Amino acid sequence: MRIAIFANGILFNKVGGAQKHMREVIERFPQFYDIVYFPEPQTYQEKGSCDFEYIKYLNTINIKISEYFINFSGKEVIMQDIIEHYSMEIENCDFIYDLDFQYYAENFKYGGELSLTLSRRMGKKMGVCLQDLGDVNMHFFHELYSGFALSLIAPRLSLFVAGISIYDYINRKLTLKKLISNKNLEFISIVNNSYKKNMHIQFKNVYRLEPSNALDTKIQKYRGMAKENKIIFFKNIICFIP
């Protein structure tokens, strides 16, 4: 089975926690699937900031990266060109999976809408994972209230906090609206139950990832032993649900 993968930001030199998690998962995929990774438009804009050693590493573990991205050397990023070239490559894929789907108002910079666009255009079934949504809540006034304490501490930031709250609320609304309206959507995976409860996801195939945390069980042997203090760190891992 050949899967077209979308995972925002994993090719950059500097990556955050969500990108590290996605890297962990994608690197395991070739054991089970034929993988083609499609970078988001922002990666084209900032290709000079990519980690080319990591790109070489992906090639060694049989993860193919879009030929259009590899050969891209221009300065102007044209969205329609990306869509056209990706469409030709995705024609040979069986499924689309977006590991970090979010619909942003400024979606030109992000891949979330790109995976959805290509699913609709090519008639390909797709699945998504919802992660990195912060304090997920579809209640607008609750969203504003979450920033109330900060406004009391720094009144000058009140308008800024309100603006961010409105921005996040709108994006979350758009994320669900765009997803659920896609007839090719096969499943939504989430990292914990609060996503489904707070975001009111009305979809038949919603899966909570098991496990939603990764733990090296070998380190538990140190618990209770007469050694220096130890901390067991639970780390998120985003998995694929077939």
PDB file of C-alpha atoms in Angstrom:
ATOM      1  CA  MET A   1       0.000   0.000   0.000  1.00  0.00           C
ATOM      2  CA  ARG A   2       1.422   3.381  -1.016  1.00  0.00           C
ATOM      3  CA  ILE A   3       0.541   6.275   1.293  1.00  0.00           C
ATOM      4  CA  ALA A   4       0.923   9.977   0.547  1.00  0.00           C
ATOM      5  CA  ILE A   5       2.070  11.639   3.760  1.00  0.00           C
ATOM      6  CA  PHE A   6       1.609  15.268   4.802  1.00  0.00           C
ATOM      7  CA  ALA A   7       3.359  16.400   7.998  1.00  0.00           C
ATOM      8  CA  ASN A   8       4.035  20.103   8.410  1.00  0.00           C
ATOM      9  CA  GLY A   9       7.536  21.263   9.189  1.00  0.00           C
ATOM     10  CA  ILE A  10       9.442  18.002   9.645  1.00  0.00           C
ATOM     11  CA  LEU A  11      12.199  18.903   7.138  1.00  0.00           C
ATOM     12  CA  PHE A  12      13.431  22.073   8.841  1.00  0.00           C
ATOM     13  CA  ASN A  13      16.654  22.350  10.836  1.00  0.00           C
ATOM     14  CA  LYS A  14      14.736  23.645  13.837  1.00  0.00           C
ATOM     15  CA  VAL A  15      11.715  21.552  14.741  1.00  0.00           C
ATOM     16  CA  GLY A  16       9.307  21.612  17.667  1.00  0.00           C
ATOM     17  CA  GLY A  17       7.771  18.819  19.703  1.00  0.00           C
ATOM     18  CA  ALA A  18       4.985  18.069  17.219  1.00  0.00           C
ATOM     19  CA  GLN A  19       7.477  17.752  14.358  1.00  0.00           C
ATOM     20  CA  LYS A  20       9.716  15.448  16.415  1.00  0.00           C
ATOM     21  CA  HIS A  21       6.728  13.220  17.140  1.00  0.00           C
ATOM     22  CA  MET A  22       5.802  13.072  13.471  1.00  0.00           C
ATOM     23  CA  ARG A  23       9.373  12.199  12.561  1.00  0.00           C
ATOM     24  CA  GLU A  24       9.287   9.295  15.000  1.00  0.00           C
ATOM     25  CA  VAL A  25       6.159   7.917  13.423  1.00  0.00           C
ATOM     26  CA  ILE A  26       7.070   8.457   9.789  1.00  0.00           C
ATOM     27  CA  GLU A  27      10.403   6.718  10.281  1.00  0.00           C
ATOM     28  CA  ARG A  28       8.483   3.594  11.345  1.00  0.00           C
ATOM     29  CA  PHE A  29       6.077   3.609   8.401  1.00  0.00           C
ATOM     30  CA  PRO A  30       8.378   1.962   5.816  1.00  0.00           C
ATOM     31  CA  GLN A  31       8.169  -1.259   7.820  1.00  0.00           C
ATOM     32  CA  PHE A  32       4.536  -1.550   6.743  1.00  0.00           C
ATOM     33  CA  TYR A  33       3.854   0.824   3.837  1.00  0.00           C
ATOM     34  CA  ASP A  34       5.361   2.409   0.757  1.00  0.00           C
ATOM     35  CA  ILE A  35       5.697   6.061   1.774  1.00  0.00           C
ATOM     36  CA  VAL A  36       5.850   9.258  -0.284  1.00  0.00           C
ATOM     37  CA  TYR A  37       6.213  12.508   1.662  1.00  0.00           C
ATOM     38  CA  PHE A  38       4.819  15.766   0.250  1.00  0.00           C
ATOM     39  CA  PRO A  39       6.273  18.920   1.870  1.00  0.00           C
ATOM     40  CA  GLU A  40       3.980  21.864   2.528  1.00  0.00           C
ATOM     41  CA  PRO A  41       4.290  25.148   0.541  1.00  0.00           C
ATOM     42  CA  GLN A  42       6.133  26.852   3.410  1.00  0.00           C
ATOM     43  CA  THR A  43       8.992  24.377   2.946  1.00  0.00           C
ATOM     44  CA  TYR A  44       9.437  25.602  -0.627  1.00  0.00           C
ATOM     45  CA  GLN A  45       9.574  29.197   0.582  1.00  0.00           C
ATOM     46  CA  GLU A  46      12.241  28.346   3.140  1.00  0.00           C
ATOM     47  CA  LYS A  47      14.068  25.501   1.422  1.00  0.00           C
ATOM     48  CA  GLY A  48      17.409  26.956   2.514  1.00  0.00           C
ATOM     49  CA  SER A  49      16.411  26.278   6.149  1.00  0.00           C
ATOM     50  CA  CYS A  50      15.833  22.568   5.556  1.00  0.00           C
ATOM     51  CA  ASP A  51      17.915  19.846   7.162  1.00  0.00           C
ATOM     52  CA  PHE A  52      19.386  18.178   4.084  1.00  0.00           C
ATOM     53  CA  GLU A  53      21.121  15.529   6.163  1.00  0.00           C
ATOM     54  CA  TYR A  54      17.715  14.480   7.464  1.00  0.00           C
ATOM     55  CA  ILE A  55      16.383  14.427   3.899  1.00  0.00           C
ATOM     56  CA  LYS A  56      19.236  12.071   2.961  1.00  0.00           C
ATOM     57  CA  TYR A  57      18.420   9.947   6.001  1.00  0.00           C
ATOM     58  CA  LEU A  58      14.782   9.579   4.926  1.00  0.00           C
ATOM     59  CA  ASN A  59      16.005   8.306   1.588  1.00  0.00           C
ATOM     60  CA  THR A  60      18.132   5.634   3.299  1.00  0.00           C
ATOM     61  CA  ILE A  61      15.073   4.264   5.111  1.00  0.00           C
ATOM     62  CA  ASN A  62      13.028   4.152   1.894  1.00  0.00           C
ATOM     63  CA  ILE A  63      10.912   7.242   2.427  1.00  0.00           C
ATOM     64  CA  LYS A  64      10.530   8.980  -0.890  1.00  0.00           C
ATOM     65  CA  ILE A  65      10.130  12.767  -0.949  1.00  0.00           C
ATOM     66  CA  SER A  66       8.201  14.428  -3.771  1.00  0.00           C
ATOM     67  CA  GLU A  67      10.397  14.769  -6.842  1.00  0.00           C
ATOM     68  CA  TYR A  68       8.981  18.235  -7.464  1.00  0.00           C
ATOM     69  CA  PHE A  69      10.300  19.415  -4.104  1.00  0.00           C
ATOM     70  CA  ILE A  70      13.694  17.753  -4.531  1.00  0.00           C
ATOM     71  CA  ASN A  71      14.173  19.374  -7.940  1.00  0.00           C
ATOM     72  CA  PHE A  72      12.716  22.768  -6.989  1.00  0.00           C
ATOM     73  CA  SER A  73      15.263  25.574  -7.289  1.00  0.00           C
ATOM     74  CA  GLY A  74      13.098  28.588  -8.056  1.00  0.00           C
ATOM     75  CA  LYS A  75      12.434  31.587  -5.843  1.00  0.00           C
ATOM     76  CA  GLU A  76       8.739  32.063  -6.565  1.00  0.00           C
ATOM     77  CA  VAL A  77       6.388  29.525  -5.020  1.00  0.00           C
ATOM     78  CA  ILE A  78       3.239  29.052  -7.093  1.00  0.00           C
ATOM     79  CA  MET A  79       0.568  27.086  -5.276  1.00  0.00           C
ATOM     80  CA  GLN A  80      -1.094  25.863  -8.452  1.00  0.00           C
ATOM     81  CA  ASP A  81       2.201  24.420  -9.697  1.00  0.00           C
ATOM     82  CA  ILE A  82       2.597  22.486  -6.446  1.00  0.00           C
ATOM     83  CA  ILE A  83      -0.945  21.143  -6.743  1.00  0.00           C
ATOM     84  CA  GLU A  84      -0.443  20.096 -10.369  1.00  0.00           C
ATOM     85  CA  HIS A  85       2.814  18.257  -9.720  1.00  0.00           C
ATOM     86  CA  TYR A  86       1.584  16.677  -6.497  1.00  0.00           C
ATOM     87  CA  SER A  87      -1.539  15.486  -8.297  1.00  0.00           C
ATOM     88  CA  MET A  88       0.568  13.559 -10.798  1.00  0.00           C
ATOM     89  CA  GLU A  89       2.593  11.917  -8.031  1.00  0.00           C
ATOM     90  CA  ILE A  90      -0.420  11.146  -5.820  1.00  0.00           C
ATOM     91  CA  GLU A  91      -2.109   9.439  -8.760  1.00  0.00           C
ATOM     92  CA  ASN A  92       0.037   6.401  -7.891  1.00  0.00           C
ATOM     93  CA  CYS A  93      -0.813   6.528  -4.156  1.00  0.00           C
ATOM     94  CA  ASP A  94      -3.604   4.560  -2.526  1.00  0.00           C
ATOM     95  CA  PHE A  95      -4.304   6.793   0.449  1.00  0.00           C
ATOM     96  CA  ILE A  96      -3.540  10.233   1.908  1.00  0.00           C
ATOM     97  CA  TYR A  97      -2.656  10.707   5.571  1.00  0.00           C
ATOM     98  CA  ASP A  98      -2.132  14.100   7.202  1.00  0.00           C
ATOM     99  CA  LEU A  99      -0.395  13.743  10.562  1.00  0.00           C
ATOM    100  CA  ASP A 100      -1.097  17.287  11.744  1.00  0.00           C
ATOM    101  CA  PHE A 101      -4.232  18.602  10.089  1.00  0.00           C
ATOM    102  CA  GLN A 102      -5.251  22.168  10.857  1.00  0.00           C
ATOM    103  CA  TYR A 103      -7.116  24.563   8.635  1.00  0.00           C
ATOM    104  CA  TYR A 104      -5.542  27.994   8.996  1.00  0.00           C
ATOM    105  CA  ALA A 105      -6.907  31.253   7.663  1.00  0.00           C
ATOM    106  CA  GLU A 106      -3.495  31.864   6.064  1.00  0.00           C
ATOM    107  CA  ASN A 107      -3.438  28.321   4.694  1.00  0.00           C
ATOM    108  CA  PHE A 108      -1.132  29.206   1.813  1.00  0.00           C
ATOM    109  CA  LYS A 109       1.723  28.738   4.277  1.00  0.00           C
ATOM    110  CA  TYR A 110       0.530  25.420   5.636  1.00  0.00           C
ATOM    111  CA  GLY A 111      -0.075  21.946   4.283  1.00  0.00           C
ATOM    112  CA  GLY A 112      -3.329  21.232   6.094  1.00  0.00           C
ATOM    113  CA  GLU A 113      -5.549  22.471   3.328  1.00  0.00           C
ATOM    114  CA  LEU A 114      -3.211  21.034   0.685  1.00  0.00           C
ATOM    115  CA  SER A 115      -3.877  17.434   1.729  1.00  0.00           C
ATOM    116  CA  LEU A 116      -7.611  18.132   1.700  1.00  0.00           C
ATOM    117  CA  THR A 117      -7.441  19.840  -1.699  1.00  0.00           C
ATOM    118  CA  LEU A 118      -5.589  16.908  -3.234  1.00  0.00           C
ATOM    119  CA  SER A 119      -7.947  14.371  -1.670  1.00  0.00           C
ATOM    120  CA  ARG A 120     -10.905  16.105  -3.298  1.00  0.00           C
ATOM    121  CA  ARG A 121      -9.139  16.720  -6.590  1.00  0.00           C
ATOM    122  CA  MET A 122      -7.848  13.158  -7.004  1.00  0.00           C
ATOM    123  CA  GLY A 123     -10.765  11.369  -5.340  1.00  0.00           C
ATOM    124  CA  LYS A 124      -8.361   9.742  -2.876  1.00  0.00           C
ATOM    125  CA  LYS A 125      -9.476   8.512   0.530  1.00  0.00           C
ATOM    126  CA  MET A 126      -7.757  10.237   3.412  1.00  0.00           C
ATOM    127  CA  GLY A 127      -7.269  10.143   7.162  1.00  0.00           C
ATOM    128  CA  VAL A 128      -6.036  12.837   9.515  1.00  0.00           C
ATOM    129  CA  CYS A 129      -4.614  13.204  12.970  1.00  0.00           C
ATOM    130  CA  LEU A 130      -5.618  16.159  15.143  1.00  0.00           C
ATOM    131  CA  GLN A 131      -2.803  17.240  17.410  1.00  0.00           C
ATOM    132  CA  ASP A 132      -1.125  20.458  18.493  1.00  0.00           C
ATOM    133  CA  LEU A 133      -4.465  22.268  18.837  1.00  0.00           C
ATOM    134  CA  GLY A 134      -3.636  23.707  22.233  1.00  0.00           C
ATOM    135  CA  ASP A 135      -6.539  24.184  24.621  1.00  0.00           C
ATOM    136  CA  VAL A 136      -9.144  22.680  22.330  1.00  0.00           C
ATOM    137  CA  ASN A 137     -12.542  24.138  23.025  1.00  0.00           C
ATOM    138  CA  MET A 138     -15.316  25.100  20.658  1.00  0.00           C
ATOM    139  CA  HIS A 139     -16.971  27.487  23.125  1.00  0.00           C
ATOM    140  CA  PHE A 140     -15.983  31.007  22.179  1.00  0.00           C
ATOM    141  CA  PHE A 141     -16.595  32.639  25.578  1.00  0.00           C
ATOM    142  CA  HIS A 142     -14.662  29.884  27.337  1.00  0.00           C
ATOM    143  CA  GLU A 143     -11.838  30.573  24.921  1.00  0.00           C
ATOM    144  CA  LEU A 144     -11.837  34.238  25.887  1.00  0.00           C
ATOM    145  CA  TYR A 145     -12.008  33.351  29.565  1.00  0.00           C
ATOM    146  CA  SER A 146      -8.871  31.217  29.283  1.00  0.00           C
ATOM    147  CA  GLY A 147      -6.907  34.388  28.577  1.00  0.00           C
ATOM    148  CA  PHE A 148      -8.625  36.456  31.259  1.00  0.00           C
ATOM    149  CA  ALA A 149      -5.928  35.879  33.909  1.00  0.00           C
ATOM    150  CA  LEU A 150      -3.246  37.095  31.530  1.00  0.00           C
ATOM    151  CA  SER A 151      -5.287  40.200  30.788  1.00  0.00           C
ATOM    152  CA  LEU A 152      -5.429  41.008  34.512  1.00  0.00           C
ATOM    153  CA  ILE A 153      -1.661  40.685  34.817  1.00  0.00           C
ATOM    154  CA  ALA A 154      -0.951  42.648  31.661  1.00  0.00           C
ATOM    155  CA  PRO A 155      -3.960  44.811  30.703  1.00  0.00           C
ATOM    156  CA  ARG A 156      -2.159  46.123  27.641  1.00  0.00           C
ATOM    157  CA  LEU A 157      -2.267  42.612  26.212  1.00  0.00           C
ATOM    158  CA  SER A 158      -6.054  42.335  26.529  1.00  0.00           C
ATOM    159  CA  LEU A 159      -6.743  43.065  22.868  1.00  0.00           C
ATOM    160  CA  PHE A 160      -3.905  40.773  21.819  1.00  0.00           C
ATOM    161  CA  VAL A 161      -5.288  37.900  23.925  1.00  0.00           C
ATOM    162  CA  ALA A 162      -8.779  38.480  22.548  1.00  0.00           C
ATOM    163  CA  GLY A 163      -7.413  38.515  19.004  1.00  0.00           C
ATOM    164  CA  ILE A 164      -5.552  35.247  19.469  1.00  0.00           C
ATOM    165  CA  SER A 165      -8.632  33.657  21.020  1.00  0.00           C
ATOM    166  CA  ILE A 166     -10.825  34.679  18.099  1.00  0.00           C
ATOM    167  CA  TYR A 167      -8.178  33.484  15.637  1.00  0.00           C
ATOM    168  CA  ASP A 168      -7.864  30.063  17.297  1.00  0.00           C
ATOM    169  CA  TYR A 169     -11.623  29.669  17.601  1.00  0.00           C
ATOM    170  CA  ILE A 170     -12.220  30.435  13.916  1.00  0.00           C
ATOM    171  CA  ASN A 171      -9.442  28.081  12.796  1.00  0.00           C
ATOM    172  CA  ARG A 172     -10.810  25.207  14.880  1.00  0.00           C
ATOM    173  CA  LYS A 173     -14.293  25.775  13.497  1.00  0.00           C
ATOM    174  CA  LEU A 174     -12.917  25.787   9.958  1.00  0.00           C
ATOM    175  CA  THR A 175     -10.818  22.687  10.651  1.00  0.00           C
ATOM    176  CA  LEU A 176     -13.876  20.605  11.561  1.00  0.00           C
ATOM    177  CA  LYS A 177     -16.118  22.117   8.916  1.00  0.00           C
ATOM    178  CA  LYS A 178     -13.646  21.440   6.112  1.00  0.00           C
ATOM    179  CA  LEU A 179     -12.868  17.942   7.352  1.00  0.00           C
ATOM    180  CA  ILE A 180     -16.402  16.691   7.864  1.00  0.00           C
ATOM    181  CA  SER A 181     -17.531  18.065   4.504  1.00  0.00           C
ATOM    182  CA  ASN A 182     -14.936  15.948   2.676  1.00  0.00           C
ATOM    183  CA  LYS A 183     -16.682  12.836   1.373  1.00  0.00           C
ATOM    184  CA  ASN A 184     -13.298  11.089   1.066  1.00  0.00           C
ATOM    185  CA  LEU A 185     -12.538  11.339   4.787  1.00  0.00           C
ATOM    186  CA  GLU A 186     -12.147   7.834   6.221  1.00  0.00           C
ATOM    187  CA  PHE A 187     -11.111   8.537   9.808  1.00  0.00           C
ATOM    188  CA  ILE A 188      -9.988  11.132  12.349  1.00  0.00           C
ATOM    189  CA  SER A 189      -7.410  10.135  14.941  1.00  0.00           C
ATOM    190  CA  ILE A 190      -6.973  12.124  18.159  1.00  0.00           C
ATOM    191  CA  VAL A 191      -4.388  12.085  20.935  1.00  0.00           C
ATOM    192  CA  ASN A 192      -6.852  12.200  23.832  1.00  0.00           C
ATOM    193  CA  ASN A 193     -10.582  12.111  24.507  1.00  0.00           C
ATOM    194  CA  SER A 194     -10.819  15.844  25.217  1.00  0.00           C
ATOM    195  CA  TYR A 195     -10.472  16.538  21.500  1.00  0.00           C
ATOM    196  CA  LYS A 196     -13.680  14.674  20.709  1.00  0.00           C
ATOM    197  CA  LYS A 197     -15.542  16.027  23.741  1.00  0.00           C
ATOM    198  CA  ASN A 198     -14.496  19.674  23.568  1.00  0.00           C
ATOM    199  CA  MET A 199     -14.513  20.002  19.790  1.00  0.00           C
ATOM    200  CA  HIS A 200     -17.805  18.116  19.396  1.00  0.00           C
ATOM    201  CA  ILE A 201     -16.523  15.968  16.546  1.00  0.00           C
ATOM    202  CA  GLN A 202     -19.523  14.452  14.800  1.00  0.00           C
ATOM    203  CA  PHE A 203     -17.969  11.715  12.694  1.00  0.00           C
ATOM    204  CA  LYS A 204     -18.408   7.946  12.729  1.00  0.00           C
ATOM    205  CA  ASN A 205     -14.733   6.958  12.644  1.00  0.00           C
ATOM    206  CA  VAL A 206     -12.881   8.789  15.407  1.00  0.00           C
ATOM    207  CA  TYR A 207     -10.038   6.893  17.056  1.00  0.00           C
ATOM    208  CA  ARG A 208      -8.080   7.747  20.170  1.00  0.00           C
ATOM    209  CA  LEU A 209      -4.517   6.659  19.609  1.00  0.00           C
ATOM    210  CA  GLU A 210      -3.338   3.700  21.644  1.00  0.00           C
ATOM    211  CA  PRO A 211      -0.871   4.366  23.018  1.00  0.00           C
ATOM    212  CA  SER A 212      -1.059   8.136  22.820  1.00  0.00           C
ATOM    213  CA  ASN A 213       2.158   8.266  24.855  1.00  0.00           C
ATOM    214  CA  ALA A 214       5.416   6.463  24.263  1.00  0.00           C
ATOM    215  CA  LEU A 215       7.402   5.018  27.139  1.00  0.00           C
ATOM    216  CA  ASP A 216      10.553   2.958  27.131  1.00  0.00           C
ATOM    217  CA  THR A 217       9.529   0.338  29.664  1.00  0.00           C
ATOM    218  CA  LYS A 218      13.162  -0.601  30.315  1.00  0.00           C
ATOM    219  CA  ILE A 219      13.710   2.551  32.372  1.00  0.00           C
ATOM    220  CA  GLN A 220      11.063   1.490  34.884  1.00  0.00           C
ATOM    221  CA  LYS A 221      13.575  -0.927  36.405  1.00  0.00           C
ATOM    222  CA  TYR A 222      15.219   2.059  38.102  1.00  0.00           C
ATOM    223  CA  ARG A 223      12.078   2.842  40.110  1.00  0.00           C
ATOM    224  CA  GLY A 224      12.494   2.049  43.804  1.00  0.00           C
ATOM    225  CA  MET A 225      16.212   1.350  43.542  1.00  0.00           C
ATOM    226  CA  ALA A 226      18.819   3.025  45.729  1.00  0.00           C
ATOM    227  CA  LYS A 227      20.089   5.341  43.021  1.00  0.00           C
ATOM    228  CA  GLU A 228      20.063   9.051  42.380  1.00  0.00           C
ATOM    229  CA  ASN A 229      16.699  10.608  41.621  1.00  0.00           C
ATOM    230  CA  LYS A 230      15.245   9.654  38.253  1.00  0.00           C
ATOM    231  CA  ILE A 231      12.507  11.220  36.169  1.00  0.00           C
ATOM    232  CA  ILE A 232      10.416   9.076  33.822  1.00  0.00           C
ATOM    233  CA  PHE A 233       9.388  11.265  30.913  1.00  0.00           C
ATOM    234  CA  PHE A 234       6.235  10.391  29.002  1.00  0.00           C
ATOM    235  CA  LYS A 235       6.527  11.422  25.374  1.00  0.00           C
ATOM    236  CA  ASN A 236       3.698  11.751  22.852  1.00  0.00           C
ATOM    237  CA  ILE A 237       3.806   9.673  19.699  1.00  0.00           C
ATOM    238  CA  ILE A 238       1.369  10.044  16.814  1.00  0.00           C
ATOM    239  CA  CYS A 239       0.570   6.705  15.205  1.00  0.00           C
ATOM    240  CA  PHE A 240      -1.162   5.615  12.032  1.00  0.00           C
ATOM    241  CA  ILE A 241      -4.554   3.984  12.328  1.00  0.00           C
ATOM    242  CA  PRO A 242      -5.163   1.778   9.268  1.00  0.00           C
TER     243      PRO A 242
END
